[in-house]
Short mmCIF file of C-alpha atoms in Angstrom, two decimals:
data_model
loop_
_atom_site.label_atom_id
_atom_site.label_comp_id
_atom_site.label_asym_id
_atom_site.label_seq_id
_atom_site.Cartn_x
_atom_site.Cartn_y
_atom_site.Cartn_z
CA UNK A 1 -38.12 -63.28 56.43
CA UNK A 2 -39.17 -60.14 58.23
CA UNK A 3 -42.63 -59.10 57.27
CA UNK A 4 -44.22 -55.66 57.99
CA UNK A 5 -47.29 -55.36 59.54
CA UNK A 6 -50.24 -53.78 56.73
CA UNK A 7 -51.56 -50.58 58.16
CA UNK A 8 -55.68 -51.00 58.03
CA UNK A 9 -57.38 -49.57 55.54
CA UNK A 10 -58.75 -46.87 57.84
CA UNK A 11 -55.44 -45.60 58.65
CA UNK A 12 -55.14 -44.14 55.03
CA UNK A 13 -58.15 -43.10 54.89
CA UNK A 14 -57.34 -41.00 58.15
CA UNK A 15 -54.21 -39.39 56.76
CA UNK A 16 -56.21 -38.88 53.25
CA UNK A 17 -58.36 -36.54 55.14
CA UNK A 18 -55.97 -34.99 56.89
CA UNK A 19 -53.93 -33.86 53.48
CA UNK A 20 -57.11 -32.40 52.33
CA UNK A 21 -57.87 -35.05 49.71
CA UNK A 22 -60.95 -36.25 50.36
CA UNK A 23 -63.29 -37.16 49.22
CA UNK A 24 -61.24 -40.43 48.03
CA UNK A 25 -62.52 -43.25 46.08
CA UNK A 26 -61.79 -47.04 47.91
CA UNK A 27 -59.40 -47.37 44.32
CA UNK A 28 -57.92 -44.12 44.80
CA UNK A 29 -56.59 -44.66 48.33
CA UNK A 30 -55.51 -48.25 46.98
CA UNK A 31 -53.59 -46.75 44.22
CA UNK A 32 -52.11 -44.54 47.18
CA UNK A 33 -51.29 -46.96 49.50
CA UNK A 34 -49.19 -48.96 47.05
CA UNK A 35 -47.36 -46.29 46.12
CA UNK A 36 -46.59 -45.82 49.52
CA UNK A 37 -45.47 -49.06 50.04
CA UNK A 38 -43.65 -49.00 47.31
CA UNK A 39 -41.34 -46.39 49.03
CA UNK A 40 -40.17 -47.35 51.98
CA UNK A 41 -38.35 -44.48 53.28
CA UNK A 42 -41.26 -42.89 53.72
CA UNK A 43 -43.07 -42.78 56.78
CA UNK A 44 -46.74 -42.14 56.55
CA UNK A 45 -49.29 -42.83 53.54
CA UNK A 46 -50.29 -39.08 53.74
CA UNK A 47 -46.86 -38.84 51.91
CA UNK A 48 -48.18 -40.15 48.87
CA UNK A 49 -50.51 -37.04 48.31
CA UNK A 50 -47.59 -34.72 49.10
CA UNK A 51 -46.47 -34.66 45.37
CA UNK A 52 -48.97 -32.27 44.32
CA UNK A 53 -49.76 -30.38 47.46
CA UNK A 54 -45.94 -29.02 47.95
CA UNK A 55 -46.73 -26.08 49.75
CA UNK A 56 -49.19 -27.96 52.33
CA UNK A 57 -46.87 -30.65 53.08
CA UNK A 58 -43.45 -28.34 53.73
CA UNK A 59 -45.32 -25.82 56.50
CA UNK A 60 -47.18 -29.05 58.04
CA UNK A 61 -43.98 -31.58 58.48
CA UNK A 62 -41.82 -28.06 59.63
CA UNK A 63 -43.92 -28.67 63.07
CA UNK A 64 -42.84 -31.70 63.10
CA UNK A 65 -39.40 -31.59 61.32
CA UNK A 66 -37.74 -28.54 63.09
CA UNK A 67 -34.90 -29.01 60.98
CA UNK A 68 -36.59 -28.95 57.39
CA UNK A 69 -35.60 -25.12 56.22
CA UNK A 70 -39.00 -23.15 56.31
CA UNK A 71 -38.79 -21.02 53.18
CA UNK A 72 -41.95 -21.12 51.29
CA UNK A 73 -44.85 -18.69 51.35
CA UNK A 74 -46.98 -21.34 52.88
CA UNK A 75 -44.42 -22.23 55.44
CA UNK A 76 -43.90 -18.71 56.95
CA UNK A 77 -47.50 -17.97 56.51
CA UNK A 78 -48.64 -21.06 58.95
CA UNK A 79 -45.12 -19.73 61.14
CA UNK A 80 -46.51 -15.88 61.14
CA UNK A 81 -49.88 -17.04 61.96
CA UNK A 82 -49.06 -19.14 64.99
CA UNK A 83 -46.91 -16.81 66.56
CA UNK A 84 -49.92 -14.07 66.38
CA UNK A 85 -52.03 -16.42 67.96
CA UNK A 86 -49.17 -17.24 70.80
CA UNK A 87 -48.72 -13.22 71.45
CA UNK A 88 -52.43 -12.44 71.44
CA UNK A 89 -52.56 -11.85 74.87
CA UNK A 90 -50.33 -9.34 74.84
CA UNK A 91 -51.44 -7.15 71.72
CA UNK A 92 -54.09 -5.06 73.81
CA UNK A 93 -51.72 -4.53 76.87
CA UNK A 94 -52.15 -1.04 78.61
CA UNK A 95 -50.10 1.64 77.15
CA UNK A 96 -50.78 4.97 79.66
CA UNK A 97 -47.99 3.34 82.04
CA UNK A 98 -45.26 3.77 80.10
CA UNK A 99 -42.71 6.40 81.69
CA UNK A 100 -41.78 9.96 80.54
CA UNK A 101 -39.14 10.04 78.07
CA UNK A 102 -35.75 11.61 78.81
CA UNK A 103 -32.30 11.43 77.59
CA UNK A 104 -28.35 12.62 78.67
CA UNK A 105 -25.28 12.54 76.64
CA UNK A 106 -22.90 10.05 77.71
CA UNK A 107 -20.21 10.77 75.01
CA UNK A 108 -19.93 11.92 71.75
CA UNK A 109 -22.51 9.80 69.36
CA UNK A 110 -24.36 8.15 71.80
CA UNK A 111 -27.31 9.38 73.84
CA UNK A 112 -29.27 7.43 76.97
CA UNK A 113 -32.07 7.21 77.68
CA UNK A 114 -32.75 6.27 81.54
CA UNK A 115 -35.90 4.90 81.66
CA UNK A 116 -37.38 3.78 77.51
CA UNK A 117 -40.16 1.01 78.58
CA UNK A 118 -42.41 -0.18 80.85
CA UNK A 119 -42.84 -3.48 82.02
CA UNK A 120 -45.38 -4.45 80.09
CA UNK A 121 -43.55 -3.39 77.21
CA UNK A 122 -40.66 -5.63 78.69
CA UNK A 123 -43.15 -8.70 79.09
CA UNK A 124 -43.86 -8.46 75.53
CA UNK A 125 -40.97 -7.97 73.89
CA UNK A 126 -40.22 -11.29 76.10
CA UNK A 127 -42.89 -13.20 75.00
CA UNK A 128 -42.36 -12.03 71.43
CA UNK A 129 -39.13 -14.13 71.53
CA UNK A 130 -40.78 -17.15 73.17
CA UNK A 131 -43.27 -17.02 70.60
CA UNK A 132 -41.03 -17.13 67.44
CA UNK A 133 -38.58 -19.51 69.47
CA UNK A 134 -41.87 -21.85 70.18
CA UNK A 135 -43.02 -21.10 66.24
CA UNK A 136 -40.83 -19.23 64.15
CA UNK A 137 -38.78 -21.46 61.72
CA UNK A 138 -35.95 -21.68 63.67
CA UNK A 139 -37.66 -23.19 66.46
CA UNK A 140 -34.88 -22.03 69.08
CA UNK A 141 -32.04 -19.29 69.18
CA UNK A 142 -29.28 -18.87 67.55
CA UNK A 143 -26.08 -19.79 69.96
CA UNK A 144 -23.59 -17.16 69.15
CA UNK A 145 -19.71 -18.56 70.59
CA UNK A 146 -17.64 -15.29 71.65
CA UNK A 147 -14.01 -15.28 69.78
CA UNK A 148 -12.11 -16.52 72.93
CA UNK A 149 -14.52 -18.98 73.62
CA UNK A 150 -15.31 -17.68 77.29
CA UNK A 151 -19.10 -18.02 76.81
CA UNK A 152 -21.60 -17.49 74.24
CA UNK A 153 -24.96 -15.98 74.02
CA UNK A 154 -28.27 -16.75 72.91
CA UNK A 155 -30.13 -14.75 69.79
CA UNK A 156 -33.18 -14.14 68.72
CA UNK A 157 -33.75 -12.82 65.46
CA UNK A 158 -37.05 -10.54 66.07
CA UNK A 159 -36.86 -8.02 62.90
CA UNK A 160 -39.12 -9.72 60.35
CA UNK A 161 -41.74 -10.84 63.06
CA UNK A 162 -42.18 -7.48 65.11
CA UNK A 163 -43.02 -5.27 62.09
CA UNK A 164 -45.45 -7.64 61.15
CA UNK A 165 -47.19 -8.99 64.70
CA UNK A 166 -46.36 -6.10 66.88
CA UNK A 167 -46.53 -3.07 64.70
CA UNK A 168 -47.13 -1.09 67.96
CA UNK A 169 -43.73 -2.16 69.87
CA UNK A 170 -42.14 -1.38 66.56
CA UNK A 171 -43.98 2.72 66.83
CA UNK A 172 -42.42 2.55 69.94
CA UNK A 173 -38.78 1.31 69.63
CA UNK A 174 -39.06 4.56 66.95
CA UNK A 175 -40.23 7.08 69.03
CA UNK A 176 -37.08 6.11 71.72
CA UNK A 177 -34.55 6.17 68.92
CA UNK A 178 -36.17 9.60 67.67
CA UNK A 179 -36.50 11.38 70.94
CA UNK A 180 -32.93 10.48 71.41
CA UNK A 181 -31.49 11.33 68.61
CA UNK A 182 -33.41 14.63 68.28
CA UNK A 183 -30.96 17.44 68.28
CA UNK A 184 -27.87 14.86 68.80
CA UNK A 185 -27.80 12.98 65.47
CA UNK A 186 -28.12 14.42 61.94
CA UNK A 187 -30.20 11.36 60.44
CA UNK A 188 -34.03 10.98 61.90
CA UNK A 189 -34.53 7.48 62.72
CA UNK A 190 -37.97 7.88 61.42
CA UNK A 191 -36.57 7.96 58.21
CA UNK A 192 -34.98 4.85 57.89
CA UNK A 193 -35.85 0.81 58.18
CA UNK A 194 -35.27 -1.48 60.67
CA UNK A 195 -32.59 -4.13 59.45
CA UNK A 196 -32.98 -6.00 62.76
CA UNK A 197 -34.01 -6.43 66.07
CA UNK A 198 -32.13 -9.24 68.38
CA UNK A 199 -33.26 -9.95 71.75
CA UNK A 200 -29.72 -11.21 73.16
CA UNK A 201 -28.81 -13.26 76.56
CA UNK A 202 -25.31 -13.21 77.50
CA UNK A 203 -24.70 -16.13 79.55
CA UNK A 204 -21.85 -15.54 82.81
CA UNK A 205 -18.36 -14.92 81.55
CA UNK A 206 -20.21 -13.68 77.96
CA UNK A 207 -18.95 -10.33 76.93
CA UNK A 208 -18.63 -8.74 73.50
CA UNK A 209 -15.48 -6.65 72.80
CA UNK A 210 -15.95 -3.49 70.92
CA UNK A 211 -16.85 -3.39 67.84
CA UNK A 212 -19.24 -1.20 65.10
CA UNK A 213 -22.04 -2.19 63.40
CA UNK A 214 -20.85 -1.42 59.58
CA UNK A 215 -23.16 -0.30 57.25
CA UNK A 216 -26.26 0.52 60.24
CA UNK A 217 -27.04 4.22 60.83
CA UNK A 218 -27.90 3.66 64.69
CA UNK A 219 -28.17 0.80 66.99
CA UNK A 220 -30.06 1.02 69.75
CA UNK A 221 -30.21 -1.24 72.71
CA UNK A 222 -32.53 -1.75 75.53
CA UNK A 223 -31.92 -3.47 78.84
CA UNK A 224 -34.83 -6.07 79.91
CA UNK A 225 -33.31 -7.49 83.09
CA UNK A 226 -32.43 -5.75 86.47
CA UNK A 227 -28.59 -4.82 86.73
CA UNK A 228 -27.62 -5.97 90.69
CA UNK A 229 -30.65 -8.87 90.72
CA UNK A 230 -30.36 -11.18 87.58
CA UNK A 231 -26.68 -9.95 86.72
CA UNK A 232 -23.76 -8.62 87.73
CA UNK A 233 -21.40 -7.04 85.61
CA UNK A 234 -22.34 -6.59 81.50
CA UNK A 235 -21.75 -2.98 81.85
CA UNK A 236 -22.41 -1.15 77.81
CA UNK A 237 -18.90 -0.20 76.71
CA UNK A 238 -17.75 3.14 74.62
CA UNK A 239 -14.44 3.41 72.69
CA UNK A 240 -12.58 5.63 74.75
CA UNK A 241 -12.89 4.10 77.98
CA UNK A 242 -16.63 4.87 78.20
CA UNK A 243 -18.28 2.44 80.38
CA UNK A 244 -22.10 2.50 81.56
CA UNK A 245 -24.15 0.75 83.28
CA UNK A 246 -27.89 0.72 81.80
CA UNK A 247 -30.83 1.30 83.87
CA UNK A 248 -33.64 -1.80 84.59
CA UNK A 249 -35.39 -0.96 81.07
CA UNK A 250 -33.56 1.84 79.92
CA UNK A 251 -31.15 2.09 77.23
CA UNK A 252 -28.54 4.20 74.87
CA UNK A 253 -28.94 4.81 71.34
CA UNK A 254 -25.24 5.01 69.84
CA UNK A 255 -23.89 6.02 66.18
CA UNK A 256 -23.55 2.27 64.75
CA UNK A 257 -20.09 3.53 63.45
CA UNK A 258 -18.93 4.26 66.93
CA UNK A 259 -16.89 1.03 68.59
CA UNK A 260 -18.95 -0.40 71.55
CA UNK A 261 -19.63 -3.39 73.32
CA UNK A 262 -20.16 -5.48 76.66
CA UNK A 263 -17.80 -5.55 79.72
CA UNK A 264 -18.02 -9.87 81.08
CA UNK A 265 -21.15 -10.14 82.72
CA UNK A 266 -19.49 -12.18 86.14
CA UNK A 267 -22.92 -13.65 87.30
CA UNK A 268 -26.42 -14.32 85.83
CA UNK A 269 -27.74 -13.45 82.41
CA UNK A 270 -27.84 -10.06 80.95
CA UNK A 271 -31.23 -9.76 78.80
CA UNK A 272 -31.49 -6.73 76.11
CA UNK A 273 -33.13 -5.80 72.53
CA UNK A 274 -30.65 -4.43 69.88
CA UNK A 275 -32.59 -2.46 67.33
CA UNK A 276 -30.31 -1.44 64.36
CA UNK A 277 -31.89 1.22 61.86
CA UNK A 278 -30.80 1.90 58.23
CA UNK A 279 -31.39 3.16 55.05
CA UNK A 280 -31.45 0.14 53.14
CA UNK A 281 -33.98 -2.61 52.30
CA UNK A 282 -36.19 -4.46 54.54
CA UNK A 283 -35.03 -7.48 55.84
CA UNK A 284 -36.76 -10.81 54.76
CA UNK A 285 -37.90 -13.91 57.22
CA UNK A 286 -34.28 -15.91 56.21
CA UNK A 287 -32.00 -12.83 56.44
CA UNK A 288 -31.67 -11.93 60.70
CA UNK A 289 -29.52 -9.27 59.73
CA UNK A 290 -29.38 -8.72 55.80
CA UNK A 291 -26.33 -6.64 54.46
CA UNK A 292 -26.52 -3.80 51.37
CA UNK A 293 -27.20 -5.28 47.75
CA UNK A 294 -23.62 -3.59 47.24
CA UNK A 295 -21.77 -6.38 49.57
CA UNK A 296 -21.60 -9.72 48.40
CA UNK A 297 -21.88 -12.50 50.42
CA UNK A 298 -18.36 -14.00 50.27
CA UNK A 299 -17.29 -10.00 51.23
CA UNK A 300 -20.23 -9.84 54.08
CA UNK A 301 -18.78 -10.47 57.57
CA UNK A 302 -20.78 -10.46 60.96
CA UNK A 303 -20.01 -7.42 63.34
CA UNK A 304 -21.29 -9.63 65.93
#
């Protein structure tokens, strides 16, 4: 007969401590060892103190259980606060660098603007995504497969986290979309929310055919690699046999109800933000891209 090996004494003592429970009497962490033991599918005795301390126990196991859905307060809290700490270094970056703002039609509904950030405003939208890959509760992107299956490309859902840890990125993803769409577009994108903001990688062969952004006022996207160097192809596609090439860290703001997509990007990996503005609700940490309180989920279909 098999017989487990008893943990010391000390060992739940340690993990005790380490849920915040002490200080414990030697009965109490008796009491709590046996009831540990008497559950063997759990791991560790600190799970016996986990009945009462809900909250505690979900956002510390999501560091080590990746999988385990992060949904309570405490959860996104401990998420939100890590991935301040992670972009730190880039919150008091120099701003007099940026370049002088100017924009040209390209067609009708959608306005570019040649050169939208500089590079340190490229190095932290980059290390924004890191951040909230490293400690967001997702813990990676999204993979998003392409309908004919020729690649797929790689998502990270941004929205909820830059509003709240990089409040001036967000001031300045507005002030692109609203000297844009000044004198071009009837709506002021000052006006309305942001439902999200993606940075996307399209992998070679990844493309996305045309397509509109339903129930978005704008979208505006924003190239972060250098067209020629890390990609070829991936040119920004306009019903009507509109195609453009975006600038290193420029960008177009186009009327979401206009068709457009991604030519095949034939070598390297094509790295952009897509900011989408509307006049709906905020979206929340679980929704990437939430849809109006008028669709219903079973009715609520990804543009994507």
């Amino acid at each position: 007969m098999h017989v487990s090996r008893v943990t010391p004494w000390r060992v739940v003592v340690a993990a005790a401590y380490a849920a915040g429970q002490m200080p414990l009497s030697r009965d109490e962490i008796a009491a709590a060892w046996a009831a540990a033991r008497r559950e063997p599918k759990r791991k560790a005795p600190a799970n016996a103190f986990a009945e009462t301390r809900h909250e505690w126990y979900h956002s510390r196991n999501h560091d080590r259980n990746p999988k385990r859905p992060c949904v309570t307060d405490a959860c996104l809290d401990a998420a939100l606060a890590k991935i301040r700490k992670c972009w730190a270094p880039f919150s008091h970056r120099p701003v007099n660098r940026r370049p002088a703002l100017a924009r040209r039609v390209v067609a009708a509904g959608a306005v570019e603007v040649p050169a939208a950030l500089s590079a340190d405003d490229v190095a932290a939208l980059t290390a924004l995504a890191d951040c909230v890959a490293r400690w967001g509760p997702d813990r990676k992107p999204a993979e998003r497969p392409f309908h004919d299956h020729s690649g797929a490309s790689l998502v990270w859902a941004l929205g909820w986290y830059l509003q709240r840890v990089a409040p001036e990125l967000t001031e300045r993803l507005y002030a692109i979309a609203a000297f844009a769409a000044a004198g071009h577009f009837a709506v002021d994108p000052g006006s309305l929310r942001i439902r999200s903001a993606e940075r996307i990688v399209y992998s070679q062969r990844g493309r996305m055919d045309l397509h509109r952004d339903a129930h978005s006022t704008y979208t505006l996207i924003l190239l972060l690699s250098r067209p020629g160097e890390d990609f070829e192809g991936g040119h920004f596609l306009l019903e009507g046999h509109v195609e453009l090439e975006l600038p290193l860290f420029g960008g177009v703001l186009v009327d979401s109800a206009k068709p457009h997509g991604v030519s095949h990007v034939s070598r390297g990996r094509r790295d952009v933000v897509v900011v989408e503005f509307w006049g709906h609700h905020e979206p929340n940490a679980s929704d990437w891209r939430p849809q109006p309180e008028f669709v219903s989920a079973s009715d609520a279909k990804d543009e994507l």
